PDB file of C-alpha atoms in Angstrom:
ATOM      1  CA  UNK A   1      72.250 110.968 131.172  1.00 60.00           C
ATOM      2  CA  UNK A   2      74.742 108.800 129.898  1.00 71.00           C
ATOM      3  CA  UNK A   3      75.871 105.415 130.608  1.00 84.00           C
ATOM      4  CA  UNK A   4      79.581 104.147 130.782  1.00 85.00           C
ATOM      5  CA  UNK A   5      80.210 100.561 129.337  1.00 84.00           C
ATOM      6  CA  UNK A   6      81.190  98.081 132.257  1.00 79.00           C
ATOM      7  CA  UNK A   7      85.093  97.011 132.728  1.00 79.00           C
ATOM      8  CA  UNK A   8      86.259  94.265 130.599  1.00 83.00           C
ATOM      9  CA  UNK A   9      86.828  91.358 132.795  1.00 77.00           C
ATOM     10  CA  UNK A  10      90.088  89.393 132.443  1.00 76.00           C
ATOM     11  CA  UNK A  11      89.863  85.389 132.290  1.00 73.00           C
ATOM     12  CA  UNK A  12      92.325  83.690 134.796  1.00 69.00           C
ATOM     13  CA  UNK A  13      95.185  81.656 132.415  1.00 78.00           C
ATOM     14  CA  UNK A  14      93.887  78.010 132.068  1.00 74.00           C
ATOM     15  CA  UNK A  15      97.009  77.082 133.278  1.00 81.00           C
ATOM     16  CA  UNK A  16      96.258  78.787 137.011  1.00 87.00           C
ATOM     17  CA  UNK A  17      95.520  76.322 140.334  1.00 92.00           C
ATOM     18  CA  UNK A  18      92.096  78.915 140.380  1.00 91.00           C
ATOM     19  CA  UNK A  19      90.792  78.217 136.758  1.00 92.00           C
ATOM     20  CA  UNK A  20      91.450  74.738 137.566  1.00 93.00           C
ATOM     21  CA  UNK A  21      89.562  74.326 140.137  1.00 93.00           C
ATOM     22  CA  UNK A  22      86.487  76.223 139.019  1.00 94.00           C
ATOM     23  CA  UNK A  23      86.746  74.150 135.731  1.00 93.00           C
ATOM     24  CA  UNK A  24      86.935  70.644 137.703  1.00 94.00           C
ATOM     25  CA  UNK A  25      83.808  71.348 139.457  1.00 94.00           C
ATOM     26  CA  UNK A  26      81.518  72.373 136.510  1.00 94.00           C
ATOM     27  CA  UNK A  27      79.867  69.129 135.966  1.00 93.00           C
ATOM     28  CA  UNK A  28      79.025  68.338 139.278  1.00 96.00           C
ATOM     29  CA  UNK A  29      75.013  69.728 140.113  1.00 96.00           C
ATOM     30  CA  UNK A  30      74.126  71.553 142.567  1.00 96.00           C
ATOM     31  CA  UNK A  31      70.854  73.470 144.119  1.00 96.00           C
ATOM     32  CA  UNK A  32      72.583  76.330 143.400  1.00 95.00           C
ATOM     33  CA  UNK A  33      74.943  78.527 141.205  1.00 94.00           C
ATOM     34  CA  UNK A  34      76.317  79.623 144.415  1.00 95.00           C
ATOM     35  CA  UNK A  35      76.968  75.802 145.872  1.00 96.00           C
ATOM     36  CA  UNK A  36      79.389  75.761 142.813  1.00 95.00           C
ATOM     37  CA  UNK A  37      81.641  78.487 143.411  1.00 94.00           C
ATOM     38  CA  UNK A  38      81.801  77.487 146.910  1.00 96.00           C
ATOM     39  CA  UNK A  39      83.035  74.085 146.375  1.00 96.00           C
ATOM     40  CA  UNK A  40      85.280  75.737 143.423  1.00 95.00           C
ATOM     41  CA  UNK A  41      86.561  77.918 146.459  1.00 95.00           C
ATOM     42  CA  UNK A  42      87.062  75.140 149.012  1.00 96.00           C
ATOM     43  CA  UNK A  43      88.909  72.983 146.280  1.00 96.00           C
ATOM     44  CA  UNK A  44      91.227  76.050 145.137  1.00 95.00           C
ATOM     45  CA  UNK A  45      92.095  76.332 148.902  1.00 95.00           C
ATOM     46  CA  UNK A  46      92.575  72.772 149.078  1.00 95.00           C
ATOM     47  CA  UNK A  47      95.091  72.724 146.039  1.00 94.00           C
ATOM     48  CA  UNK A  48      96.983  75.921 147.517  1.00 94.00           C
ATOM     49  CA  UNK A  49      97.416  74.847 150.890  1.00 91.00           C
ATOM     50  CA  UNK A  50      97.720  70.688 150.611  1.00 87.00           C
ATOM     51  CA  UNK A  51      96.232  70.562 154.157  1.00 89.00           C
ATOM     52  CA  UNK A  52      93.690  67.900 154.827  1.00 92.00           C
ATOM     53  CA  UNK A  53      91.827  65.533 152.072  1.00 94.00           C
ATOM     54  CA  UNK A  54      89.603  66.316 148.978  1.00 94.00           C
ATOM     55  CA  UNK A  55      86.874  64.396 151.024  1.00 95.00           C
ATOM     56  CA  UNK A  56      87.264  66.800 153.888  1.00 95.00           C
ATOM     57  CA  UNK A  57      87.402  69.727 151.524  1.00 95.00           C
ATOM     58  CA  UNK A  58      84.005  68.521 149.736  1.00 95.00           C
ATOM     59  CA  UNK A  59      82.063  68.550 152.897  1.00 95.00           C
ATOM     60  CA  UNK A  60      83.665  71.750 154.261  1.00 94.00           C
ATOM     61  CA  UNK A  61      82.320  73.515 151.404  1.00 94.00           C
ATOM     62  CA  UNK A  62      78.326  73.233 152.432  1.00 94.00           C
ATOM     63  CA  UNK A  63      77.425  72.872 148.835  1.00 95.00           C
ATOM     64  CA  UNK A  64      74.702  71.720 148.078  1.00 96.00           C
ATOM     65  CA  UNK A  65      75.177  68.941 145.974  1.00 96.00           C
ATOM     66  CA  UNK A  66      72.596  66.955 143.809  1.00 96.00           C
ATOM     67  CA  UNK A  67      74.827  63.385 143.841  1.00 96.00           C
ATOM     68  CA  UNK A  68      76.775  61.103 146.287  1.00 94.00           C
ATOM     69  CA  UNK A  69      79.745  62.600 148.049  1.00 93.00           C
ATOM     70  CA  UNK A  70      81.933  59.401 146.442  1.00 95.00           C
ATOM     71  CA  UNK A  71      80.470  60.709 142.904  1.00 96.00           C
ATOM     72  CA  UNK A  72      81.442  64.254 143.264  1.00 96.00           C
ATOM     73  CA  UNK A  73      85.402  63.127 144.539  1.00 96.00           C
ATOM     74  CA  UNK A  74      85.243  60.693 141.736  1.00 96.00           C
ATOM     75  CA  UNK A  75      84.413  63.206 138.972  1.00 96.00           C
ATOM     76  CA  UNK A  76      86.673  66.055 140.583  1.00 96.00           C
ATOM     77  CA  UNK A  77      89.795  63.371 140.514  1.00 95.00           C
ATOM     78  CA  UNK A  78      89.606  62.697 136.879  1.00 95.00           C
ATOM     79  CA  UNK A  79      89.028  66.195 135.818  1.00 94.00           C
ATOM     80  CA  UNK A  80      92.202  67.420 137.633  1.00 94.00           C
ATOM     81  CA  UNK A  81      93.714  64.300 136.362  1.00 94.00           C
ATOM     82  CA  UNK A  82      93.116  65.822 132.683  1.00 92.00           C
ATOM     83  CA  UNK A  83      94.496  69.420 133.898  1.00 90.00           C
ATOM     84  CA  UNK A  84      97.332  67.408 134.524  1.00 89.00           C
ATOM     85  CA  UNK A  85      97.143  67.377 138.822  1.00 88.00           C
ATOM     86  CA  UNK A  86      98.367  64.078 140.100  1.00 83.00           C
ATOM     87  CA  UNK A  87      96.583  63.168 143.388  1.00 76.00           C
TER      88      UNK A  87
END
C-alpha cells in the first residue's frame, strides 16, 4: 500500500490583514497553542470589520493568556505599528 505525499500548503502574503494578525500575536503566551489562534482570529475580525475596541476584541477571544490584559494590547499595538497599521 502506498502513501500519497500531503498538499503543499500556501503561506498567506505578509502583506494580508490575516498574516498580520497571526504574526502580531506570536509573542504573547498563552496556556495553549489553541488560545493563540483564537486571539489571532478575534484580532483578524477586529481589523476586517473596525467594530468595537482591541480591548473588547482581547477579552472576546477567551484566550488564555499568561500576562496582563494591558500587556497583551500593549505588545499587539506596537507589532501592528511595525506592519505598518496605525491605530
Amino acid at each position: 500500500m502506498s502513501t500519497i505525499a500531503p498538499s503543499t500548503e500556501k503561506a498567506f502574503d505578509d502583506s494580508t490583514l490575516e498574516k498580520i494578525a497571526y504574526n502580531s500575536i506570536k509573542s504573547i503566551p498563552t496556556r495553549e497553542q489553541n488560545d493563540q489562534y483564537r486571539l489571532g482570529y478575534h484580532l483578524w475580525q477586529w481589523l476586517s470589520e473596525k467594530q468595537g475596541t482591541l480591548e473588547q476584541a482581547v477579552k472576546n477571544s477567551g484566550s488564555r493568556i499568561l500576562i496582563s490584559d494591558q500587556e497583551t494590547i500593549a505588545i499587539i499595538k506596537q507589532e501592528l505599528q511595525k506592519s505598518g497599521i496605525n491605530l
